[in-house]
XYZ file of C-alpha atoms in Angstrom:
470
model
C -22.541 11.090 -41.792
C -26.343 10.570 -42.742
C -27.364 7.284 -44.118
C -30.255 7.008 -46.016
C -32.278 3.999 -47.540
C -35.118 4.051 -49.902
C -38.379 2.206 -48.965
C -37.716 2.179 -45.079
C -39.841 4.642 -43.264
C -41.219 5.286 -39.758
C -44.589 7.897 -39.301
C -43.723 7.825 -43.535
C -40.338 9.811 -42.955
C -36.790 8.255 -44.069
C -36.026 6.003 -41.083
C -31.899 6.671 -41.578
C -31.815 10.250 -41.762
C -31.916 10.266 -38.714
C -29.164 8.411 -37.746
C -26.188 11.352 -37.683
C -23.667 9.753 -35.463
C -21.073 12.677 -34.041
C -19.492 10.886 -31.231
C -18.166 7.316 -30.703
C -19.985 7.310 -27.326
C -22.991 7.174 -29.721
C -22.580 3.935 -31.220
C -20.452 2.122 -28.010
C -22.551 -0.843 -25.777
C -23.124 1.736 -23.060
C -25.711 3.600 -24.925
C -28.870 2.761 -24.201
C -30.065 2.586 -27.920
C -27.686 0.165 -28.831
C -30.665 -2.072 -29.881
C -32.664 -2.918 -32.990
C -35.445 -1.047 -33.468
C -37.877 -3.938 -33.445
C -36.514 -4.007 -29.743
C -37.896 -0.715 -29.426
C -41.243 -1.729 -30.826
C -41.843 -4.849 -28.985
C -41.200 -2.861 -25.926
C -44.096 -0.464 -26.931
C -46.343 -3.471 -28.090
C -45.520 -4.974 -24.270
C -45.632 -2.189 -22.250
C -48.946 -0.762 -24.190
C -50.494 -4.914 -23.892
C -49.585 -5.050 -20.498
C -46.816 -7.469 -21.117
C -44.934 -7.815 -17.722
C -44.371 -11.710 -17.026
C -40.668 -12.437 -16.387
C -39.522 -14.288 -19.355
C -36.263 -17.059 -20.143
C -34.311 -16.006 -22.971
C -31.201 -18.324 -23.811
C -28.188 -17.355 -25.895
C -26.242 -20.449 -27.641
C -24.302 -20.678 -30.935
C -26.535 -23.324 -33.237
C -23.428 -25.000 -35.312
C -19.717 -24.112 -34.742
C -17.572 -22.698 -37.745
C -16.216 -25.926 -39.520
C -12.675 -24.791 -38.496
C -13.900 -24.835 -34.467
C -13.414 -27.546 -32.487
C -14.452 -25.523 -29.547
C -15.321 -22.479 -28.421
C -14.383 -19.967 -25.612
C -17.579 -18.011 -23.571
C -15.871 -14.489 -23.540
C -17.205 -11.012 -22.690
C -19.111 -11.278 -19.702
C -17.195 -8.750 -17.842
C -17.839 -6.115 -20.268
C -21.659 -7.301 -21.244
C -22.162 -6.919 -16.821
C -21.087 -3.673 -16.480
C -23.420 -2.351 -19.847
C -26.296 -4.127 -18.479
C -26.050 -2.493 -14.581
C -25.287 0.551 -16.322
C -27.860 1.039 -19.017
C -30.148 3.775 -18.787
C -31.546 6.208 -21.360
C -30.440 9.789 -21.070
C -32.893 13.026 -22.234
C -31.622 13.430 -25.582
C -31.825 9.958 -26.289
C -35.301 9.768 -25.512
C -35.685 12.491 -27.293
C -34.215 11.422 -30.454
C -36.723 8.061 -30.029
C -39.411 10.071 -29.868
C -38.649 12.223 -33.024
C -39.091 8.565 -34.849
C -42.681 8.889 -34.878
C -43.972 5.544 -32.800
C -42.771 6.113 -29.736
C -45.774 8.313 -27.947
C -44.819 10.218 -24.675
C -46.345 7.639 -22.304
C -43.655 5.315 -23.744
C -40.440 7.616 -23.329
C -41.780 7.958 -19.797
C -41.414 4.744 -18.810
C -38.488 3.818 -20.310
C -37.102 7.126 -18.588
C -37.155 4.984 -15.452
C -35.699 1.992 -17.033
C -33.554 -0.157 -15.241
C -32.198 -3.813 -15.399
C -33.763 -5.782 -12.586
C -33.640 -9.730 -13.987
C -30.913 -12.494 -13.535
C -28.539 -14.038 -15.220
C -26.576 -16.974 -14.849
C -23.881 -17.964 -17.115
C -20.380 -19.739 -17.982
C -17.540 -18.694 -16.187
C -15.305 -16.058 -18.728
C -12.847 -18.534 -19.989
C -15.085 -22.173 -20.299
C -15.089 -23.923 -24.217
C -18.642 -24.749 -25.063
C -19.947 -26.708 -27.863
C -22.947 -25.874 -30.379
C -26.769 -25.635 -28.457
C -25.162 -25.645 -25.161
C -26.623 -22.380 -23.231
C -23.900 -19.478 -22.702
C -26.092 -17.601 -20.510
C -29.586 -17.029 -19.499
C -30.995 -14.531 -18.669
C -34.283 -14.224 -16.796
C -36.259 -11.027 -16.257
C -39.446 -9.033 -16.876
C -39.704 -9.827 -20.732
C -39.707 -6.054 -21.897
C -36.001 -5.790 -19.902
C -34.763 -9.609 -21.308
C -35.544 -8.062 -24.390
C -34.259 -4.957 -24.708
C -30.593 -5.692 -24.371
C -30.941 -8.918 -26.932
C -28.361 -6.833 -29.583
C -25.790 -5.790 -26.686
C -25.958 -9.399 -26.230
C -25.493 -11.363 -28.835
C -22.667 -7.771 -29.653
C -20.698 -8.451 -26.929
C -20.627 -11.993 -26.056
C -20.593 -12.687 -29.902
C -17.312 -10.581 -30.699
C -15.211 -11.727 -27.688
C -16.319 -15.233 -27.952
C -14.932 -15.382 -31.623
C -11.547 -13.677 -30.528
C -10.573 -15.484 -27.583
C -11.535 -19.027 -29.621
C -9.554 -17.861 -32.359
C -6.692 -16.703 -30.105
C -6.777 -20.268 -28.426
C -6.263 -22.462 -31.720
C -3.422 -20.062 -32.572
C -1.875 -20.274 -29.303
C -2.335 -24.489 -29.319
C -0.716 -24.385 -32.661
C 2.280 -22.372 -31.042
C 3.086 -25.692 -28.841
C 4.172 -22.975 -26.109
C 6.246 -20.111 -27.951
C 4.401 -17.219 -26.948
C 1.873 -15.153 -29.406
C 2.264 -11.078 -29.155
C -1.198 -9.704 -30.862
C -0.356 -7.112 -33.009
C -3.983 -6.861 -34.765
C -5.175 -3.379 -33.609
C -4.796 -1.829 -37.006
C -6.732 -4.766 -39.031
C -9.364 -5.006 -36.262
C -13.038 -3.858 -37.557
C -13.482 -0.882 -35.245
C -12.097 0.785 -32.006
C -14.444 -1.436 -29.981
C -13.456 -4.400 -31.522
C -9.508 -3.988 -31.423
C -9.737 -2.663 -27.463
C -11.713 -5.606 -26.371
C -10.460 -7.931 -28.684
C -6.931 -7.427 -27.359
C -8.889 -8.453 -24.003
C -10.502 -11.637 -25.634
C -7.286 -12.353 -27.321
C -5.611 -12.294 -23.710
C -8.044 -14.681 -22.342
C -7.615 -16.906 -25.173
C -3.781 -17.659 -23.916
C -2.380 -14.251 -26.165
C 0.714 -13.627 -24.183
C 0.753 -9.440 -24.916
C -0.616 -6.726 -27.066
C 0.957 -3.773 -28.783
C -2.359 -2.058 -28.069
C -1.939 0.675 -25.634
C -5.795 1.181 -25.064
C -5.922 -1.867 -23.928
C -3.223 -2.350 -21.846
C -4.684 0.942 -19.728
C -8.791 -0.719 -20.037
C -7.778 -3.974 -19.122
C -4.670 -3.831 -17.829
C -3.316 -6.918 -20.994
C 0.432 -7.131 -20.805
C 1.863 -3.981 -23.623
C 4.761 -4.972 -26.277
C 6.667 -2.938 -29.397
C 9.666 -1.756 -30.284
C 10.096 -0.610 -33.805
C 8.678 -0.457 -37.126
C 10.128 -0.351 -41.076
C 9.671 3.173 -41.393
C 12.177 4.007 -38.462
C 14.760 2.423 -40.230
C 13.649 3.466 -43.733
C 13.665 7.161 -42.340
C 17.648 7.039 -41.463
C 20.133 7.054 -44.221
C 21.550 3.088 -43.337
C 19.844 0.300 -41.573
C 23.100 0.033 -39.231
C 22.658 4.139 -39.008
C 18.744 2.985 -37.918
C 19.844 0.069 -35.269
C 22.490 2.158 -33.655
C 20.388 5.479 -33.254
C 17.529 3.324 -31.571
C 19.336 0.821 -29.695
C 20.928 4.568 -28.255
C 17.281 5.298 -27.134
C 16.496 2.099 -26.438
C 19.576 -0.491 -25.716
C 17.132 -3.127 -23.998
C 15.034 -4.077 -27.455
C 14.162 -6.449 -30.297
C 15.601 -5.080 -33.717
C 13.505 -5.552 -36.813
C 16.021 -7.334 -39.185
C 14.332 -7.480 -42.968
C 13.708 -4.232 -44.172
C 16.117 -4.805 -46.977
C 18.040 -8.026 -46.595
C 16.645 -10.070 -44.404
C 20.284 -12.075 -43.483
C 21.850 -9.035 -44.147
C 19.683 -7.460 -40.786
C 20.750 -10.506 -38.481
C 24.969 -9.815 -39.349
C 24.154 -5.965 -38.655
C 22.434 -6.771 -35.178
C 25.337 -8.868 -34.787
C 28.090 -6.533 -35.450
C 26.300 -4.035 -33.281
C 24.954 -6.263 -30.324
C 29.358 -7.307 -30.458
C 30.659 -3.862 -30.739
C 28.300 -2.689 -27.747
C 29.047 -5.369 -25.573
C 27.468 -4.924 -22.256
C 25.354 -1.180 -23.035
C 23.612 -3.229 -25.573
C 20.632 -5.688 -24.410
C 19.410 -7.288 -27.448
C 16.776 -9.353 -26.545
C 15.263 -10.802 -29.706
C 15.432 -10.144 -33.575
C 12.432 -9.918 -35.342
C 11.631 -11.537 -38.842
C 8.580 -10.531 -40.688
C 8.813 -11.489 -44.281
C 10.182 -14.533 -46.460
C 10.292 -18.418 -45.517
C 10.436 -17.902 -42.084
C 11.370 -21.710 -41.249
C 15.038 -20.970 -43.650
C 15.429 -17.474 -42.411
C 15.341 -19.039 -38.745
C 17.527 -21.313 -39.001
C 19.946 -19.407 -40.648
C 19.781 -16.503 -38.351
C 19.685 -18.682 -35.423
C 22.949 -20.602 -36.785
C 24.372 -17.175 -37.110
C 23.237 -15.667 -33.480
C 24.603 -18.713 -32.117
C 28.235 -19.089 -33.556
C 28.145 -15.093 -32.621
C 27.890 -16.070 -29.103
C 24.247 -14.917 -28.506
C 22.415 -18.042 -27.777
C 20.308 -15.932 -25.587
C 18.956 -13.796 -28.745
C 15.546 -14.884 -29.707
C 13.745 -14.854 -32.435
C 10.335 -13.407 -33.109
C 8.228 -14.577 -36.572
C 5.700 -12.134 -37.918
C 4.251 -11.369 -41.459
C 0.792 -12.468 -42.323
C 0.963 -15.610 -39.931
C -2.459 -17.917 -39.071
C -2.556 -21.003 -37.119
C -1.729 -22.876 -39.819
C 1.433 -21.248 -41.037
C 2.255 -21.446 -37.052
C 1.578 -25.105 -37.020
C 3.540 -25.957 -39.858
C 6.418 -23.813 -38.382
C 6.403 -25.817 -34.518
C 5.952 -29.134 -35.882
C 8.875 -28.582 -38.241
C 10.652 -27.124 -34.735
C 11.482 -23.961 -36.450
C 13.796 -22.247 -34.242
C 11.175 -19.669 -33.445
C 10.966 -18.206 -29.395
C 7.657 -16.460 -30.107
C 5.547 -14.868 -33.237
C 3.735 -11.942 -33.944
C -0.259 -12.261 -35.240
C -2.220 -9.685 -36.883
C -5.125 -9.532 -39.083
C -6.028 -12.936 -39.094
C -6.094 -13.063 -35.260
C -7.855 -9.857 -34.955
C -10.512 -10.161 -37.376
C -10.634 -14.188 -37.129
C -10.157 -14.702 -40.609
C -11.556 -17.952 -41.128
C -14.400 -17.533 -38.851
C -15.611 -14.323 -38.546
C -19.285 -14.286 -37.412
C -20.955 -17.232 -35.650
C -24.550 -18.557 -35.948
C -25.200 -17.369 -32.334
C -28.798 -16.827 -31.183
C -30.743 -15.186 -28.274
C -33.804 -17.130 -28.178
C -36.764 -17.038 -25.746
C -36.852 -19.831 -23.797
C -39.913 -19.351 -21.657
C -42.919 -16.826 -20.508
C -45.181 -16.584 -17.728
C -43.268 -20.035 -16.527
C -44.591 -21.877 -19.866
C -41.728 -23.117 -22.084
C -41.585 -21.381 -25.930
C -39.657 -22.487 -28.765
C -39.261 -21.765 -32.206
C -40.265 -24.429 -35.069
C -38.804 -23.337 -37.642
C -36.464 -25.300 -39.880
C -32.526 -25.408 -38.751
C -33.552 -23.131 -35.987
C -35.298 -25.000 -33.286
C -34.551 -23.714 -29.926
C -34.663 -25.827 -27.017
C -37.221 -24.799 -24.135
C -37.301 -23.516 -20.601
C -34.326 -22.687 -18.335
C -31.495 -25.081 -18.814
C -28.336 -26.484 -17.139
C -25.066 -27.674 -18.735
C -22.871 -30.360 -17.140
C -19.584 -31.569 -17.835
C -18.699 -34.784 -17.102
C -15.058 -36.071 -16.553
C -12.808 -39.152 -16.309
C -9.410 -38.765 -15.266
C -9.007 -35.254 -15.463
C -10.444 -34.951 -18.786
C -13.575 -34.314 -19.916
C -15.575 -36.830 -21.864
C -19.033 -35.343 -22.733
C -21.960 -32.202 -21.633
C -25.260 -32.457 -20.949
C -27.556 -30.317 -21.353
C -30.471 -31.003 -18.675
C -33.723 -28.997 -17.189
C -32.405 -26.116 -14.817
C -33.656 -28.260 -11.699
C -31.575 -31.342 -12.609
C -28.601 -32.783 -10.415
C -26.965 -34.469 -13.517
C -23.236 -36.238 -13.150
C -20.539 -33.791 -14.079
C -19.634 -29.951 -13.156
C -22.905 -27.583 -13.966
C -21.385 -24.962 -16.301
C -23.987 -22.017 -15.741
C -23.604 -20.340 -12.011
C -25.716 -16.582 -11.359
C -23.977 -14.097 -12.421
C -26.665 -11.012 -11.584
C -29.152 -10.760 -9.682
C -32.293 -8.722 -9.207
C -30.065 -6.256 -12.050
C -27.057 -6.167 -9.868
C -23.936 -8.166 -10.333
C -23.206 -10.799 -7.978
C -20.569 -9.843 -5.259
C -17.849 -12.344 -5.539
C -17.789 -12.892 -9.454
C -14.185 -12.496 -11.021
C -13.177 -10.785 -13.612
C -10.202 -10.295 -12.405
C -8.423 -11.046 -16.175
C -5.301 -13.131 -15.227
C -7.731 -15.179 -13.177
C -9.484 -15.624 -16.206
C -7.098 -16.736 -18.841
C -5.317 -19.256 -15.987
C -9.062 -20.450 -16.272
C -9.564 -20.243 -19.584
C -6.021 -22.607 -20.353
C -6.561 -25.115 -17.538
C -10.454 -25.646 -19.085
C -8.680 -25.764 -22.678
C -6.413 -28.114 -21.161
C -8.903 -30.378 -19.869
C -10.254 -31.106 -23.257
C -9.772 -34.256 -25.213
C -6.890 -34.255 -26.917
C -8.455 -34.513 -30.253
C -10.145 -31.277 -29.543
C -7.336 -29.367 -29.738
C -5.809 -30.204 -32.879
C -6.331 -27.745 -35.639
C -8.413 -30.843 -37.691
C -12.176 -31.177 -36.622
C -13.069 -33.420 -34.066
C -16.177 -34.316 -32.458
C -17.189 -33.729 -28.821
C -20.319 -35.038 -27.363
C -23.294 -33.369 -25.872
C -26.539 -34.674 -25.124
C -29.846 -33.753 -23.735
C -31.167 -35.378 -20.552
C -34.278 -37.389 -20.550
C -36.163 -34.814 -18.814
C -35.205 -32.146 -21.450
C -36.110 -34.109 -24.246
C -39.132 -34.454 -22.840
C -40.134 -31.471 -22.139
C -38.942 -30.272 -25.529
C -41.321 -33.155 -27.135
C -44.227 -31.628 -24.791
C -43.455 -27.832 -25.398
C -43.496 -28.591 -29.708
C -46.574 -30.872 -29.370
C -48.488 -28.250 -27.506
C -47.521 -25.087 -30.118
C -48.055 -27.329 -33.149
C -51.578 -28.410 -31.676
C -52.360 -24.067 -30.958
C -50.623 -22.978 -34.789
């Protein structure tokens, strides 16, 4: 639908009537103009000024959320295959051009437009910690530019997931997590590769079927209320699907919660053997009570090898107080809170240019410095955990494991990188693993990273020299 708003005009028209979105192609990170239009009119103002040096811009989160002890560098994958992709079809040009500042001479050359810069980066998977440089990208500046909002987009939403994901899965102590956040996630994007980030963050399934066929994330579902509302009895309900299905988890508190477990029982018993009931699933109440008593009950029934699945509203918090209580709970279900990260929803993450024409650039202003130049991140480690990060000069052989490795190069990505996503998530949990332990409690806890002498240096030189020229 058209979307209008007063006072914002380009060659003194409405800028937003314009923007009549008919397709969800239109608005998805393979579209060329997913950008800001300021990155449409610096790319004018450079290609008109003759604006071609390759240029360092560096993409870091300034403070974590206070609820982050870490964070996970997700989204890679997907951000690779935009960038190799991009390129601006007729009609989009077209509808540029019918903006007003965008002569012909300009559509032209961006008709030709292709990525041709580098990027190195974290491996998919690695926690980071505030200033420390995701990924850099280095390029002719009109190109580094240009895909600053698919950036920050991609990395940004994937990132918050799969850090999310990893403080509920720590607070699960090793039950397994099922994401069942497709319906509260804030788009079709978002949900599809969410349920990817989610994966990656140690979610053990999804019960998103997009995503299972885009990324190939392990499926799960059985069986909602409304199947058993929609038969005349809840045993009626439980024997008609266990019919259709006889290897399945029943949903037990539609009605009566208890009620639910001695009718799974009396079925799972009168079946016998043509019945497979693998797990009952609880999904309302106090879930620590309501386990123990149906566990009590599965057991003196003879079906010690019923599990139970928790569900219902659940955050890491509710899961941590469940585990460290030893709830009889086998696995639990997350929604919204997981999907949409609840707590910690956007991040103070920033795409900042780091250098031009080989000269380091910063920014000055107040709470949101940027550190110059192209930069290197090491991890340093004693006895199998680490202790501390650097951040150094990109030429510097500091102690530790350098964090950034190319990615892309020359526009193309690098033969040999893997995305391959259970690669990723083993990754992703033995990185997670090699934290301090503090880290990955749910209560904040610091980490420390520095900056090398050289950097600090060179940061001292870069702000003497701009506040001397300004």
């Amino acid at each position: 639908m058209p979307a209008t708003s007063a006072g914002m005009t380009v060659g003194g028209r409405p800028l937003f009537t314009h923007l009549q979105i008919s397709r969800i192609e239109a608005v998805l990170p393979g579209n060329a103009l997913f950008a800001d239009l300021y990155e449409f009119t610096m790319l004018r103002a450079y290609f008109e000024l003759g604006m071609t040096e390759r240029a360092t811009f560096s993409l870091f989160v300034r403070k974590l959320p206070s609820r982050r002890n870490f964070l996970i560098a997700c989204g890679l994958g997907d951000l690779l295959d935009a960038i190799q992709s991009l390129r601006f079809e007729p009609e989009q040009l077209r509808f540029l051009g019918s903006l007003g500042p965008f002569p012909e001479s300009f559509l032209d050359w961006l008709r030709g437009f292709r990525f041709t810069g580098d990027i190195d980066a974290m491996r998919e998977g690695t926690p980071f910690f505030a200033n420390e440089p995701i990924l850099e990208v280095t390029a002719p500046i009109a190109e580094a530019q240009l895909i600053e909002t698919l950036v920050l987009n991609q990395i940004g939403l994937q990132t918050i997931l799969a850090s999310k994901a990893a403080r509920i899965v720590l607070a699960a102590r090793g039950r397994a997590v099922v994401d069942f956040g497709a319906r509260r996630a804030q788009g079709l994007d978002a949900a599809t590769k969410g349920a990817r980030a989610l994966f990656i963050g140690g979610v053990a399934a999804t019960s998103n079927v997009a995503a299972a066929k885009a990324y190939g994330v392990p499926v799960a579902g059985t069986v909602a209320h409304s199947f058993i509302e929609a038969c005349s009895s809840e045993t009626e309900a439980f024997d008609a699907f266990t019919k259709v299905f006889p290897d399945t988890t029943l949903l037990v508190d539609t009605y009566d919660t208890l009620a639910g477990v001695k009718k799974a029982i009396a079925l799972a018993q009168r079946r016998g053997d043509d019945l497979k009931l693998r797990a009952i699933r609880l999904d309302s109440g106090d879930l620590d009570q309501l386990a123990r008593s149906a566990r009590r009950m599965l057991d003196q029934a003879g079906l010690n090898g019923v599990k139970i699945m928790a569900s219902g509203g659940l955050d890491e918090d509710a899961i941590d107080k469940l585990t460290s209580r030893n709830a009889p709970i086998d696995m639990f279900g997350v929604g919204a809170e997981m999907a949409a990260s609840g707590d910690a929803p956007t991040l103070d993450m920033a795409y900042k240019l780091a250098e031009y024409a080989g000269v380091g650039r910063m920014k000055l202003s107040a709470g949101k410095a940027n550190l110059p130049g192209r930069k290197q991140a090491f991890r340093q480690f004693r006895n199998g955990k680490a202790i501390g990060d650097v951040i150094g000069r990109h030429d510097e052989s500091l102690p530790g494991v350098p964090l950034l490795r190319p990615v892309m190069a020359a526009g193309r990505c690098i033969a040999g990188e893997a995305f391959d996503l259970a690669q990723v998530r083993a990754h992703a949990s033995e990185a997670i693993g090699a934290l301090p332990a503090t880290c990955l409690l749910l209560a904040p806890a610091p980490y420390e990273v520095t900056i090398s002498p050289k950097l600090t240096r060179y940061e001292r030189e870069t702000r003497t020299r701009l506040t001397a020229a300004h």
